Amino acid sequence: MTNTKRSLLTTRQLSTVAILAAIAAVLFLIEIPVVLFYKLDLSSLPVLLGAFAMGPVPGTLILLVKALLGLLHTTSQGVGELADFIMGFAMMLPASLIYRRNKTRKGAIIGLAVGTVVATVVAVLTNLYIMIPFYGAAYGMPVEAIVGMGQKVVPAVNSVGRFVLLITAPFNILKWVVISVVTALIYKPLSPILHGRKKSVSEAK
């Protein structure tokens, strides 16, 4: 019997985590404006790929490293990175746990769908209690002004509650659906690389 304890992550897994975190940090800088101050980025894509391949712990590490790298050029005193971590974790955890129990295309789709719902709910709460109050204070903008911005886009917005329900929630549904679709399309082709396996001769053809 050996006394050697198995480490939580192998050297290969740690290397994969580092590479995916670096890619995520770069993607975090590439933003596509969608509505008001909400911008779409694909930085959670490497997180989901890593979590599907290795589990929620490596997925969390990728998120954490991405957030720490984001602090090097933060414009929100770390609040944006914190919110991104919370929302990314809310997507990654249920998606990876469900896929881990049912490693099929159906399991992946169900996991991504559940993750999208959970992440959207968490995004609404995070924006309501963290992001909107922070940006209102940081830029000297009263909450009423933010609501007014939203009302120009969606006339039914007349309160912070409606702002997050009619603008924040739809944006996050769009964001996570896009990321889920891309994840579903590229995970299987990338799976051998993520798992450190070489393609067989038949796969290479």
CSV table of C-alpha atoms in Angstrom, one decimal:
chain,number,residue,atom,x,y,z
A,1,MET,CA,0.0,0.0,0.0
A,2,THR,CA,1.4,3.4,-0.9
A,3,ASN,CA,1.4,6.4,1.3
A,4,THR,CA,1.4,8.7,-1.6
A,5,LYS,CA,-1.8,10.8,-1.7
A,6,ARG,CA,-3.4,11.7,-4.9
A,7,SER,CA,-3.4,15.4,-5.6
A,8,LEU,CA,-6.7,17.2,-6.2
A,9,LEU,CA,-5.5,18.2,-9.7
A,10,THR,CA,-2.9,16.7,-11.9
A,11,THR,CA,-0.1,18.7,-13.5
A,12,ARG,CA,-1.8,18.4,-16.8
A,13,GLN,CA,-5.1,19.7,-15.4
A,14,LEU,CA,-3.3,22.6,-13.7
A,15,SER,CA,-1.7,23.5,-17.0
A,16,THR,CA,-5.1,23.3,-18.8
A,17,VAL,CA,-6.6,25.6,-16.1
A,18,ALA,CA,-3.8,28.1,-16.6
A,19,ILE,CA,-4.2,28.1,-20.3
A,20,LEU,CA,-8.0,28.4,-20.2
A,21,ALA,CA,-7.8,31.2,-17.6
A,22,ALA,CA,-5.5,33.1,-19.8
A,23,ILE,CA,-7.8,32.8,-22.8
A,24,ALA,CA,-10.7,33.8,-20.6
A,25,ALA,CA,-8.9,36.9,-19.4
A,26,VAL,CA,-8.2,37.9,-23.0
A,27,LEU,CA,-11.8,37.3,-24.0
A,28,PHE,CA,-12.9,39.4,-21.0
A,29,LEU,CA,-11.3,42.4,-22.7
A,30,ILE,CA,-13.2,41.9,-26.0
A,31,GLU,CA,-16.7,43.3,-25.4
A,32,ILE,CA,-19.6,43.8,-27.8
A,33,PRO,CA,-22.0,46.7,-26.8
A,34,VAL,CA,-25.6,45.4,-26.7
A,35,VAL,CA,-27.8,47.8,-24.7
A,36,LEU,CA,-26.9,50.8,-22.4
A,37,PHE,CA,-23.8,49.8,-20.4
A,38,TYR,CA,-24.3,46.0,-20.9
A,39,LYS,CA,-21.7,44.4,-23.1
A,40,LEU,CA,-21.4,40.9,-24.4
A,41,ASP,CA,-18.2,38.9,-23.9
A,42,LEU,CA,-17.3,35.3,-24.3
A,43,SER,CA,-14.9,35.0,-21.3
A,44,SER,CA,-17.1,32.4,-19.6
A,45,LEU,CA,-16.7,30.1,-22.6
A,46,PRO,CA,-13.3,28.7,-21.5
A,47,VAL,CA,-14.7,28.4,-18.0
A,48,LEU,CA,-17.5,26.1,-19.2
A,49,LEU,CA,-15.2,24.1,-21.4
A,50,GLY,CA,-12.9,23.5,-18.5
A,51,ALA,CA,-15.7,22.6,-16.1
A,52,PHE,CA,-17.2,20.2,-18.5
A,53,ALA,CA,-13.9,18.5,-19.1
A,54,MET,CA,-12.5,18.5,-15.6
A,55,GLY,CA,-15.3,19.3,-13.2
A,56,PRO,CA,-16.5,22.3,-11.1
A,57,VAL,CA,-13.4,22.7,-9.0
A,58,PRO,CA,-11.1,23.4,-12.1
A,59,GLY,CA,-13.9,25.5,-13.5
A,60,THR,CA,-14.0,27.6,-10.3
A,61,LEU,CA,-10.2,28.0,-10.5
A,62,ILE,CA,-10.4,29.3,-14.1
A,63,LEU,CA,-13.0,31.8,-13.0
A,64,LEU,CA,-10.9,32.9,-10.0
A,65,VAL,CA,-7.7,33.3,-12.0
A,66,LYS,CA,-9.6,35.2,-14.7
A,67,ALA,CA,-11.0,37.6,-12.0
A,68,LEU,CA,-7.5,38.1,-10.5
A,69,LEU,CA,-6.1,38.9,-13.9
A,70,GLY,CA,-8.9,41.3,-14.5
A,71,LEU,CA,-7.9,43.2,-11.4
A,72,LEU,CA,-4.7,44.2,-13.2
A,73,HIS,CA,-6.7,46.6,-15.5
A,74,THR,CA,-10.0,47.0,-13.5
A,75,THR,CA,-12.0,50.2,-14.0
A,76,SER,CA,-14.5,49.3,-11.3
A,77,GLN,CA,-12.3,48.9,-8.2
A,78,GLY,CA,-12.8,45.2,-8.5
A,79,VAL,CA,-16.6,45.3,-8.3
A,80,GLY,CA,-17.1,44.4,-11.9
A,81,GLU,CA,-14.7,41.4,-11.5
A,82,LEU,CA,-16.5,40.3,-8.4
A,83,ALA,CA,-19.9,40.5,-10.1
A,84,ASP,CA,-18.6,38.6,-13.1
A,85,PHE,CA,-17.2,35.9,-10.8
A,86,ILE,CA,-20.5,35.5,-9.0
A,87,MET,CA,-22.5,35.3,-12.3
A,88,GLY,CA,-20.0,33.0,-14.0
A,89,PHE,CA,-20.1,30.7,-11.0
A,90,ALA,CA,-23.9,30.6,-11.0
A,91,MET,CA,-23.7,29.4,-14.6
A,92,MET,CA,-20.8,27.1,-14.4
A,93,LEU,CA,-21.7,25.1,-11.2
A,94,PRO,CA,-25.2,23.8,-12.1
A,95,ALA,CA,-24.2,23.2,-15.8
A,96,SER,CA,-21.1,21.2,-14.9
A,97,LEU,CA,-22.8,19.2,-12.1
A,98,ILE,CA,-25.7,18.2,-14.3
A,99,TYR,CA,-23.3,17.3,-17.2
A,100,ARG,CA,-21.1,15.3,-14.8
A,101,ARG,CA,-24.1,13.1,-13.8
A,102,ASN,CA,-25.2,12.7,-17.5
A,103,LYS,CA,-22.3,13.0,-19.9
A,104,THR,CA,-24.4,13.1,-23.0
A,105,ARG,CA,-25.4,15.8,-25.5
A,106,LYS,CA,-28.8,15.9,-23.7
A,107,GLY,CA,-27.1,16.2,-20.3
A,108,ALA,CA,-25.0,19.1,-21.6
A,109,ILE,CA,-28.0,20.9,-23.1
A,110,ILE,CA,-30.0,20.5,-19.9
A,111,GLY,CA,-27.1,21.7,-17.8
A,112,LEU,CA,-26.5,24.7,-19.9
A,113,ALA,CA,-30.3,25.5,-19.9
A,114,VAL,CA,-30.4,25.3,-16.1
A,115,GLY,CA,-27.2,27.3,-15.7
A,116,THR,CA,-28.7,30.0,-18.0
A,117,VAL,CA,-31.7,30.3,-15.8
A,118,VAL,CA,-29.7,30.3,-12.5
A,119,ALA,CA,-27.2,32.8,-13.9
A,120,THR,CA,-29.9,35.1,-15.1
A,121,VAL,CA,-31.6,35.2,-11.7
A,122,VAL,CA,-28.3,35.8,-10.0
A,123,ALA,CA,-27.4,38.5,-12.5
A,124,VAL,CA,-30.7,40.3,-11.7
A,125,LEU,CA,-29.9,40.2,-8.0
A,126,THR,CA,-26.3,41.2,-8.5
A,127,ASN,CA,-27.2,44.2,-10.6
A,128,LEU,CA,-29.9,45.2,-8.3
A,129,TYR,CA,-27.8,45.1,-5.1
A,130,ILE,CA,-24.2,45.5,-6.3
A,131,MET,CA,-23.7,46.8,-9.8
A,132,ILE,CA,-26.3,49.6,-10.2
A,133,PRO,CA,-25.7,51.0,-6.7
A,134,PHE,CA,-21.9,51.0,-7.3
A,135,TYR,CA,-22.0,52.7,-10.7
A,136,GLY,CA,-24.5,55.2,-9.4
A,137,ALA,CA,-22.2,56.1,-6.6
A,138,ALA,CA,-19.0,55.9,-8.6
A,139,TYR,CA,-20.2,58.2,-11.4
A,140,GLY,CA,-22.4,60.4,-9.3
A,141,MET,CA,-25.5,59.2,-11.1
A,142,PRO,CA,-28.7,58.9,-9.1
A,143,VAL,CA,-30.6,55.7,-9.5
A,144,GLU,CA,-33.4,57.8,-11.1
A,145,ALA,CA,-31.0,58.7,-13.9
A,146,ILE,CA,-30.2,55.1,-14.6
A,147,VAL,CA,-33.9,54.2,-14.6
A,148,GLY,CA,-34.4,57.1,-17.1
A,149,MET,CA,-31.7,55.7,-19.4
A,150,GLY,CA,-33.5,52.4,-19.3
A,151,GLN,CA,-36.9,54.0,-20.0
A,152,LYS,CA,-35.5,55.4,-23.2
A,153,VAL,CA,-34.9,51.9,-24.4
A,154,VAL,CA,-37.9,50.2,-22.8
A,155,PRO,CA,-40.7,52.7,-22.0
A,156,ALA,CA,-42.2,50.3,-19.4
A,157,VAL,CA,-39.1,50.8,-17.2
A,158,ASN,CA,-40.1,53.1,-14.4
A,159,SER,CA,-38.2,51.7,-11.4
A,160,VAL,CA,-35.0,49.8,-10.6
A,161,GLY,CA,-37.0,46.6,-10.3
A,162,ARG,CA,-38.4,46.9,-13.8
A,163,PHE,CA,-35.0,48.0,-15.1
A,164,VAL,CA,-33.4,44.7,-14.0
A,165,LEU,CA,-36.4,42.6,-15.1
A,166,LEU,CA,-36.9,44.2,-18.5
A,167,ILE,CA,-33.3,45.1,-19.4
A,168,THR,CA,-30.8,43.2,-17.2
A,169,ALA,CA,-32.6,39.8,-17.4
A,170,PRO,CA,-33.2,39.8,-21.2
A,171,PHE,CA,-29.5,40.8,-21.8
A,172,ASN,CA,-28.3,38.0,-19.6
A,173,ILE,CA,-30.6,35.4,-21.2
A,174,LEU,CA,-29.1,36.5,-24.6
A,175,LYS,CA,-25.5,36.4,-23.2
A,176,TRP,CA,-25.8,32.9,-21.7
A,177,VAL,CA,-27.7,31.5,-24.6
A,178,VAL,CA,-25.0,32.6,-27.0
A,179,ILE,CA,-22.2,31.2,-24.7
A,180,SER,CA,-24.2,28.0,-24.3
A,181,VAL,CA,-24.7,27.5,-28.0
A,182,VAL,CA,-21.0,28.1,-28.7
A,183,THR,CA,-20.0,25.7,-25.9
A,184,ALA,CA,-22.3,23.0,-27.2
A,185,LEU,CA,-20.9,23.4,-30.7
A,186,ILE,CA,-17.1,23.3,-29.9
A,187,TYR,CA,-16.9,21.2,-26.7
A,188,LYS,CA,-16.9,17.8,-28.4
A,189,PRO,CA,-14.3,18.7,-31.1
A,190,LEU,CA,-12.1,20.1,-28.3
A,191,SER,CA,-12.8,17.4,-25.8
A,192,PRO,CA,-9.7,15.2,-26.7
A,193,ILE,CA,-7.4,18.3,-26.2
A,194,LEU,CA,-9.1,19.3,-23.0
A,195,HIS,CA,-8.8,15.7,-21.6
A,196,GLY,CA,-5.2,15.4,-22.8
A,197,ARG,CA,-6.0,12.6,-25.2
A,198,LYS,CA,-4.6,12.1,-28.7
A,199,LYS,CA,-7.1,11.5,-31.5
A,200,SER,CA,-7.2,7.9,-32.8
A,201,VAL,CA,-6.4,7.2,-36.4
A,202,SER,CA,-10.1,6.9,-37.2
A,203,GLU,CA,-10.8,10.2,-35.5
A,204,ALA,CA,-8.0,12.0,-37.4
A,205,LYS,CA,-9.4,11.0,-40.8
